[in-house]
MMTF fields as JSON, N, C-alpha, C and O atoms, coordinates in Angstrom:
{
  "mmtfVersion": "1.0.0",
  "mmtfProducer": "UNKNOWN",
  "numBonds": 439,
  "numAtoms": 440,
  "numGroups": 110,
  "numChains": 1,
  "numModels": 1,
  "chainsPerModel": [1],
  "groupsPerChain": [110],
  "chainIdList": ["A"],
  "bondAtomList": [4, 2, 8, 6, 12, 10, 16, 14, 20, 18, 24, 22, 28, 26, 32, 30, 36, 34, 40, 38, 44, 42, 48, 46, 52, 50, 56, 54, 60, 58, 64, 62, 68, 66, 72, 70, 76, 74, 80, 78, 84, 82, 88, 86, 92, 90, 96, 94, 100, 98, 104, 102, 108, 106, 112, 110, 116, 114, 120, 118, 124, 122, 128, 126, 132, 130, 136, 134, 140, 138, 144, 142, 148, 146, 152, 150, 156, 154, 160, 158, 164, 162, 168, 166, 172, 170, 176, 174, 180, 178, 184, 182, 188, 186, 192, 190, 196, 194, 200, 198, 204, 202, 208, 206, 212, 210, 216, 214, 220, 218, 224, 222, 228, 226, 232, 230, 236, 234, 240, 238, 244, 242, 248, 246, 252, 250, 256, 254, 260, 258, 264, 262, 268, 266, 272, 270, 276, 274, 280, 278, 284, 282, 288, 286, 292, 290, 296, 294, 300, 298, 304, 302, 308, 306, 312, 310, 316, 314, 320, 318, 324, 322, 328, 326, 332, 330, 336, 334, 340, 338, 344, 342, 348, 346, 352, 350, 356, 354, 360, 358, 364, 362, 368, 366, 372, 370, 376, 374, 380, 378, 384, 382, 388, 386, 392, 390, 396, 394, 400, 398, 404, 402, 408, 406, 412, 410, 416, 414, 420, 418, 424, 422, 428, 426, 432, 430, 436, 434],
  "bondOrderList": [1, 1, 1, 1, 1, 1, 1, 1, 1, 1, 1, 1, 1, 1, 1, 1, 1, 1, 1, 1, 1, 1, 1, 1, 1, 1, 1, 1, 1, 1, 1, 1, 1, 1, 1, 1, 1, 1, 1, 1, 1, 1, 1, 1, 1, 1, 1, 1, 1, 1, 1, 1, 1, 1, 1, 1, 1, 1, 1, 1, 1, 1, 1, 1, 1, 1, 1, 1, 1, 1, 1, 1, 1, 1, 1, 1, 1, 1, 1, 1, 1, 1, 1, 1, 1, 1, 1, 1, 1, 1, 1, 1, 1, 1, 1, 1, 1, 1, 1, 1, 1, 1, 1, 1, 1, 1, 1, 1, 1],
  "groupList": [{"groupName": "UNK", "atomNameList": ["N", "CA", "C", "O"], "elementList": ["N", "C", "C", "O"], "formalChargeList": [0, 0, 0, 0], "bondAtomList": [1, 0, 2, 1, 3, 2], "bondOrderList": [1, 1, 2], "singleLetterCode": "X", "chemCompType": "L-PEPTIDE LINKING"}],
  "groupTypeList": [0, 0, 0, 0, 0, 0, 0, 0, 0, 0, 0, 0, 0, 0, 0, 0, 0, 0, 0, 0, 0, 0, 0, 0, 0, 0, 0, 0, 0, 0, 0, 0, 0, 0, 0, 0, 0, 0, 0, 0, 0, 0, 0, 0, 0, 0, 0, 0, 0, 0, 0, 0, 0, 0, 0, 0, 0, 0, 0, 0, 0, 0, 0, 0, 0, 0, 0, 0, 0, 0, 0, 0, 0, 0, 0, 0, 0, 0, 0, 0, 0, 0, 0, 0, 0, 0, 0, 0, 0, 0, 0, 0, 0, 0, 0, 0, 0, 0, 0, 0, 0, 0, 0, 0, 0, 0, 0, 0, 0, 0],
  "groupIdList": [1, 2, 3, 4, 5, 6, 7, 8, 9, 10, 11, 12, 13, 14, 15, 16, 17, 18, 19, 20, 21, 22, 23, 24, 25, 26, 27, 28, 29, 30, 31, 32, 33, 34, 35, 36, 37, 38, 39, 40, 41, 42, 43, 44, 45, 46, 47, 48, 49, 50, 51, 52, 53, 54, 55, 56, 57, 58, 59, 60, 61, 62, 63, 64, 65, 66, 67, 68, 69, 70, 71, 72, 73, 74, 75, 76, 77, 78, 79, 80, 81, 82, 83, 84, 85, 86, 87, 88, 89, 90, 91, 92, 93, 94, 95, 96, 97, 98, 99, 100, 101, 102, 103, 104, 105, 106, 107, 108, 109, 110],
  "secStructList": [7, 7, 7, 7, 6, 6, 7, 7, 7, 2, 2, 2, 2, 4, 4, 4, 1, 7, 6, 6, 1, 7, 2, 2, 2, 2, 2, 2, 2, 2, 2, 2, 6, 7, 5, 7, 7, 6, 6, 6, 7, 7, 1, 6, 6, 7, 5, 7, 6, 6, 6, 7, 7, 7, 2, 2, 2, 2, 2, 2, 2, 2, 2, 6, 6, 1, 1, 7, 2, 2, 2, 2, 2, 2, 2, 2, 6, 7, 7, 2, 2, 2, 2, 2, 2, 2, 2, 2, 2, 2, 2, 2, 7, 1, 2, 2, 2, 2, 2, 2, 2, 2, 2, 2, 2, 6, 6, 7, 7, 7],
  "xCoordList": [19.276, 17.917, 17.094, 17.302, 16.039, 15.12, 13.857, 13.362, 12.939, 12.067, 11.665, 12.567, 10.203, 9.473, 8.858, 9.208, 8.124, 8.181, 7.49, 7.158, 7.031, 6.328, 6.856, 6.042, 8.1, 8.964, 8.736, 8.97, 8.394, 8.272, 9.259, 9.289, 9.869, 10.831, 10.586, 10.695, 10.294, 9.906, 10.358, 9.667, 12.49, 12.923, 13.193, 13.726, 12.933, 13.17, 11.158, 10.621, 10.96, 8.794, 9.207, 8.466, 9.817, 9.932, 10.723, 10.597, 11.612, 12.738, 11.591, 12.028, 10.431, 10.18, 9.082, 8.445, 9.132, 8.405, 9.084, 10.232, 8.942, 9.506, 8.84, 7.699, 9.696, 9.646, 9.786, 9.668, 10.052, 10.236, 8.804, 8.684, 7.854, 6.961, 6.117, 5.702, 5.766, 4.874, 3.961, 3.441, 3.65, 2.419, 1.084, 0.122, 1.143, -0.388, -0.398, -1.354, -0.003, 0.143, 0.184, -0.643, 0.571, 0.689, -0.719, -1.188, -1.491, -2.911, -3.722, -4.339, -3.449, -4.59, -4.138, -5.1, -3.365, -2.934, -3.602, -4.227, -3.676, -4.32, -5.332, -5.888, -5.819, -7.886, -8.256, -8.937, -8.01, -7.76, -8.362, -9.492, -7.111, -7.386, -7.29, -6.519, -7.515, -7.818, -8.958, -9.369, -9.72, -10.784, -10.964, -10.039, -11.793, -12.07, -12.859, -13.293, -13.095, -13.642, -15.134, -15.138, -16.693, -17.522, -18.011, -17.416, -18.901, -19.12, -18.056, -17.942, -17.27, -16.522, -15.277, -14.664, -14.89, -13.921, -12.427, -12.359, -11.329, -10.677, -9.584, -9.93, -8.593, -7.494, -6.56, -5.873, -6.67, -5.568, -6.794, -6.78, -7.441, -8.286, -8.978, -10.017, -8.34, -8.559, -8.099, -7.382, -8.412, -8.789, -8.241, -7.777, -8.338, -8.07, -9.595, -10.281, -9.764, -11.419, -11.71, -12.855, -11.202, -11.408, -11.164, -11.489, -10.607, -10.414, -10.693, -10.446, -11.114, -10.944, -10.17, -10.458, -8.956, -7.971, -7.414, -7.129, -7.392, -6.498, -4.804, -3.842, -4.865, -3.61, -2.909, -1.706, -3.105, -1.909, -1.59, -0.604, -2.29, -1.857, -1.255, -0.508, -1.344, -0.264, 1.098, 1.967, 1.117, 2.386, 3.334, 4.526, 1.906, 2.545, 3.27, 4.013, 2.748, 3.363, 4.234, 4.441, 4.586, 5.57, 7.117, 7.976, 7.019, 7.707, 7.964, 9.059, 6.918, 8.188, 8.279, 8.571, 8.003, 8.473, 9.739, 10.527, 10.453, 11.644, 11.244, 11.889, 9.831, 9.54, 8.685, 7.668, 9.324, 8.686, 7.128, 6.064, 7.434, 5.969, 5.192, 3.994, 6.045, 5.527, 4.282, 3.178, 5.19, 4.627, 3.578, 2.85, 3.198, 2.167, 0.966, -0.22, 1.646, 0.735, -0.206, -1.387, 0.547, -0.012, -1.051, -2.093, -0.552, -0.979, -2.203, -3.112, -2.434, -3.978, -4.605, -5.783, -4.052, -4.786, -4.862, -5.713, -3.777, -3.565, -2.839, -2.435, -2.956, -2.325, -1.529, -1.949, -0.185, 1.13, 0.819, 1.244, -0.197, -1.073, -1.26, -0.323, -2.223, -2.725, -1.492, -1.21, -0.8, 0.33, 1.108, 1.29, 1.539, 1.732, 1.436, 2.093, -0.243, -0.808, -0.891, -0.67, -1.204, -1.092, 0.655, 0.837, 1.389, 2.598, 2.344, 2.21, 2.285, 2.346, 1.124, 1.204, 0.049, -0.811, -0.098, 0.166, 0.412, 1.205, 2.429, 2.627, 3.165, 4.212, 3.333, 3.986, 2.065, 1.435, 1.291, 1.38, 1.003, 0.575, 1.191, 0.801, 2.086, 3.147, 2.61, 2.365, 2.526, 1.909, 1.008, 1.29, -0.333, -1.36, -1.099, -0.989, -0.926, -0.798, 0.162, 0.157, 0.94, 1.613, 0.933, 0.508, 0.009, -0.282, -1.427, -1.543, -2.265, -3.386, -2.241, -2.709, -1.162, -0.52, 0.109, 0.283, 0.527, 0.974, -0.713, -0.946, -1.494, -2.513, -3.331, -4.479, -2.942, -3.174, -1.906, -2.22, -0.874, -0.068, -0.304, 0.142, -0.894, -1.488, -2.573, -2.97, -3.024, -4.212, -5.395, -6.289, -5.87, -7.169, -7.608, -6.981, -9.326, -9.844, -10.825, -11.557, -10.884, -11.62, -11.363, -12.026],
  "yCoordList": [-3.087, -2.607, -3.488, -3.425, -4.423, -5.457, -4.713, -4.098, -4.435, -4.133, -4.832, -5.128, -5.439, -6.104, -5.981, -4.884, -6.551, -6.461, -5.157, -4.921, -4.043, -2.817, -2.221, -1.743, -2.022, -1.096, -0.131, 1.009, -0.87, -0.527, -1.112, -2.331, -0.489, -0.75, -1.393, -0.824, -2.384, -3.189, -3.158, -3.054, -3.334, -3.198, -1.857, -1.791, -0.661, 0.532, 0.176, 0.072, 0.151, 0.098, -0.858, -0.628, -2.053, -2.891, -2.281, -2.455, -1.436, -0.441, 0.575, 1.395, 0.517, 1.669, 1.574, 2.49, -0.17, -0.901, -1.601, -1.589, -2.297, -3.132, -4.841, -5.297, -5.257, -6.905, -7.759, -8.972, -7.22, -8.03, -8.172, -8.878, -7.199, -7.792, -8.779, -9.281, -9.17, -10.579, -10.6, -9.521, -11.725, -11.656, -11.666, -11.388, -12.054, -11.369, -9.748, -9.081, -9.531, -7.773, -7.548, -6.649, -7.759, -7.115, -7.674, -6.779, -8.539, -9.282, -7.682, -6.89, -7.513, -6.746, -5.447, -4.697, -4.893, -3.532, -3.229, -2.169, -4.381, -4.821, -4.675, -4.079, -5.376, -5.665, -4.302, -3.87, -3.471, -2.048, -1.276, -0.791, -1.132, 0.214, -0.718, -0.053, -1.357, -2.191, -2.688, -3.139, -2.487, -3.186, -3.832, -3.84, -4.113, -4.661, -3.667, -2.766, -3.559, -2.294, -3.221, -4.287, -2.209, -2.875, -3.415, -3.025, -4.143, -4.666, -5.995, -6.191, -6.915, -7.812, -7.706, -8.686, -6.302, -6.361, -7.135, -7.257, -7.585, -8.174, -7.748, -6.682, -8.286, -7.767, -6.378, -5.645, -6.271, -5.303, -4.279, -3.588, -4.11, -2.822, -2.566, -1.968, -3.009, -2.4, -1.065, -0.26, -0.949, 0.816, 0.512, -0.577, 2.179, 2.309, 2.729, 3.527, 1.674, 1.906, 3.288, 3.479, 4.305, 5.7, 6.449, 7.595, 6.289, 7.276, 6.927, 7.933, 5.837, 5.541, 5.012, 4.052, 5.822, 5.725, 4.137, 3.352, 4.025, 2.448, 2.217, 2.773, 1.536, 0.796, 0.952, 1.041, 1.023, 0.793, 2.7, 3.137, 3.258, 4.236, 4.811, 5.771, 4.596, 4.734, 4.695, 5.566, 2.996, 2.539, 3.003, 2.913, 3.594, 4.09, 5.73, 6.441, 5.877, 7.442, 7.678, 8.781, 6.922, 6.059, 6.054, 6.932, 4.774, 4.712, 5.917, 5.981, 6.964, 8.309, 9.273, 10.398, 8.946, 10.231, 9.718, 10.606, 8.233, 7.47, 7.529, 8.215, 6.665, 6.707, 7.715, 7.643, 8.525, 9.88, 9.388, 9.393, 9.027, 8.633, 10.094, 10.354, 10.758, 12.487, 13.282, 13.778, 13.086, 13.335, 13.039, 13.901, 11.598, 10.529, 10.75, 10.845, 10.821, 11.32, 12.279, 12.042, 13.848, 14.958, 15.351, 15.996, 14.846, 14.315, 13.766, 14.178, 12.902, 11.952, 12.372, 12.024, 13.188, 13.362, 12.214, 12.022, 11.548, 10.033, 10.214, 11.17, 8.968, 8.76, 7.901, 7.271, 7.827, 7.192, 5.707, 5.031, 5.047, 3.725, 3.837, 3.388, 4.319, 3.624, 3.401, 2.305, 4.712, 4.156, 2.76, 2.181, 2.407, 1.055, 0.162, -0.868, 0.428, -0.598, -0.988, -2.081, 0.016, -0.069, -0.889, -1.904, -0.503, -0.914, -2.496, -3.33, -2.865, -4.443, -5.169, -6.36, -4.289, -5.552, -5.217, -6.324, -4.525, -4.44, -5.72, -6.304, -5.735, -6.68, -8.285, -9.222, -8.494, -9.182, -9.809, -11.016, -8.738, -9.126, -7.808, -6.644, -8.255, -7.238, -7.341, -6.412, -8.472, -9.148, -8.013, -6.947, -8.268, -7.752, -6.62, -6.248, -5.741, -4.439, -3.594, -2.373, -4.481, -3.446, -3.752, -2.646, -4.795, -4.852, -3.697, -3.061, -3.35, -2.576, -0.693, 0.428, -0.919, 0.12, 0.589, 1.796, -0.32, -0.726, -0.485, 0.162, -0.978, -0.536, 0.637, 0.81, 1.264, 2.751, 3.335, 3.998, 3.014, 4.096, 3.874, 4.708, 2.926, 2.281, 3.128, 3.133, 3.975, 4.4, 3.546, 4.029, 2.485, 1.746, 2.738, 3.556, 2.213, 3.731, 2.271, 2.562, 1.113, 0.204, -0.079, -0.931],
  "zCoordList": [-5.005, -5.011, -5.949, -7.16, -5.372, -6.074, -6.687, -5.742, -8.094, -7.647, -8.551, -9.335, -8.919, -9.408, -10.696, -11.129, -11.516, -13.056, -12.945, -14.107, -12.103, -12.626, -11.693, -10.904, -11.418, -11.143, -9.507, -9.106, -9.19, -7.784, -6.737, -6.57, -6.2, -4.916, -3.939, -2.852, -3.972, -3.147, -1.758, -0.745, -1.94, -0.727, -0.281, 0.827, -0.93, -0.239, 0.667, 1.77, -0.259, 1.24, 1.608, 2.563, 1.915, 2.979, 4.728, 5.94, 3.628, 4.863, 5.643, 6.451, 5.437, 5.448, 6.809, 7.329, 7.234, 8.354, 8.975, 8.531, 9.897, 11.163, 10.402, 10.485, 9.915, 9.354, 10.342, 10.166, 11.488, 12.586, 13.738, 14.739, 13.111, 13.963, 13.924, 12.88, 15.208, 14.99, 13.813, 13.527, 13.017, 12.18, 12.477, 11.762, 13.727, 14.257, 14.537, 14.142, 14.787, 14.886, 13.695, 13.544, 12.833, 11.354, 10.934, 10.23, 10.997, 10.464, 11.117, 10.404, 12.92, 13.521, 12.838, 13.009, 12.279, 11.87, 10.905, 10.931, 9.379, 8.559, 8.346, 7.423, 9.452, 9.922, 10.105, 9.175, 11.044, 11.388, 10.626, 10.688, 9.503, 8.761, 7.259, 6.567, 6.84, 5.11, 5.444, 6.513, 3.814, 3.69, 1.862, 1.05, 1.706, 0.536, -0.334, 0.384, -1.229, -1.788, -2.278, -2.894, -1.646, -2.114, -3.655, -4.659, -3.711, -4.599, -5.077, -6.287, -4.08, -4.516, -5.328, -5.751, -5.55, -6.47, -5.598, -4.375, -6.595, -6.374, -4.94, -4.433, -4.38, -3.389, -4.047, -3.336, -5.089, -5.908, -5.92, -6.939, -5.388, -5.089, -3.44, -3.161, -2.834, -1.567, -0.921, -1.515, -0.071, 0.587, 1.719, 2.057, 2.723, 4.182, 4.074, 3.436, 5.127, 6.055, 6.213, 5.804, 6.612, 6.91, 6.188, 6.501, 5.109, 4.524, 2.855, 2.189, 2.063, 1.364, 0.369, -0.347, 0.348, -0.273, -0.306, 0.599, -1.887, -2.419, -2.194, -2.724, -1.543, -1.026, -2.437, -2.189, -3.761, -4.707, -4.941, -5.535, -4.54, -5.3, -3.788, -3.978, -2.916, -1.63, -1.89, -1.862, -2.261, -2.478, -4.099, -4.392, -5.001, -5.868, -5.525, -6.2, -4.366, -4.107, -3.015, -2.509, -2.775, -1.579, -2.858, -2.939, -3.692, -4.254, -5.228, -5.787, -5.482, -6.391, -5.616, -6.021, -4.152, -2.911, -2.807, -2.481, -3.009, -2.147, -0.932, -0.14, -0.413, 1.085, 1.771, 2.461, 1.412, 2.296, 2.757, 2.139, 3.914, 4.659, 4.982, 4.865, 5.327, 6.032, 4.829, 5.052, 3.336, 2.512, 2.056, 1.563, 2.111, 1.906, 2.799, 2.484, 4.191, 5.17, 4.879, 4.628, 4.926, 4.472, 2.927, 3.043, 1.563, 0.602, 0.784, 0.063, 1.612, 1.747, 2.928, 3.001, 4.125, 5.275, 6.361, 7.229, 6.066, 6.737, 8.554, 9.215, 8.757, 10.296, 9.577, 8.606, 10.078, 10.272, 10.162, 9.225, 11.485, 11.253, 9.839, 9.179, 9.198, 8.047, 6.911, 6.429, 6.577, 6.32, 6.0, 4.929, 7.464, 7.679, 7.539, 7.392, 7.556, 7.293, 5.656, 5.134, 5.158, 3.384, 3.424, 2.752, 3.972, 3.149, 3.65, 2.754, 4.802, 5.383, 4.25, 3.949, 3.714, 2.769, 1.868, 1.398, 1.275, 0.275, -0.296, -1.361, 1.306, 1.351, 1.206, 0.746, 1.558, 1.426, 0.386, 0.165, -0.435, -1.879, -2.644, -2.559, -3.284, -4.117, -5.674, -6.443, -5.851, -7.693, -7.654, -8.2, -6.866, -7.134, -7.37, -8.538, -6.284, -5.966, -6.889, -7.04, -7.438, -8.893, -9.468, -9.801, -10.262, -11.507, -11.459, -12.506, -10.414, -10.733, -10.419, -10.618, -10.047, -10.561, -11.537, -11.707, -12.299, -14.234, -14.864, -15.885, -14.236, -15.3, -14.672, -15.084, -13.929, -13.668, -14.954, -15.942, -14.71, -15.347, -16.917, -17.705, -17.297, -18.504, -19.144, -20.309, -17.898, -18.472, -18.215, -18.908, -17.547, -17.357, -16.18, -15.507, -16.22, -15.232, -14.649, -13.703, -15.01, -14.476, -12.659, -12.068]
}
């Protein structure tokens, strides 16, 4: 079990998608339901288009469910898609996406 300098499971949320699909399908899944959060802020603060919700604190609740997508689902009011889609930008960009979860658990509110 690998997980990265802020303690996130990397390969249990990797298990938790199909790595085998094309990377264009994973870009349109992406495009879909992620967006950038206005005002320019950086990739380690992006959202699901519909619902708001930041891709790190997904994956931060992913990793202390052990997965539980069902949970995650219900928790945020999510579709299964968005889900997926948070975890595939995730796998994208892992650096980012823990560090603004280390400095959530840090206490930063920026």
């Amino acid at each position: 079990m690998r997980t990265h300098k802020h303690g996130i499971d990397i390969e249990m949320i990797r298990a938790l998608v199909d790595t085998s699909t094309p990377s264009g399908e994973i870009e349109a899944i992406v495009a879909r339901h992620v967006e950038p959060r206005p005002g320019g802020l950086g990739p380690d603060r992006a959202r699901l288009r519909d619902s708001g919700v930041s891709i790190w604190l997904i994956i931060a609740d992913l990793d202390a469910t052990d997965g539980d997508i069902e949970q995650v689902i219900h928790d945020y009011d999510l579709h299964a898609s968005e889900v997926i889609a948070a975890i595939y930008y995730y796998l994208r960009n892992p650096e980012l996406i823990e560090a603004r979860v280390a400095l959530n658990e840090a206490g930063y509110a920026g």
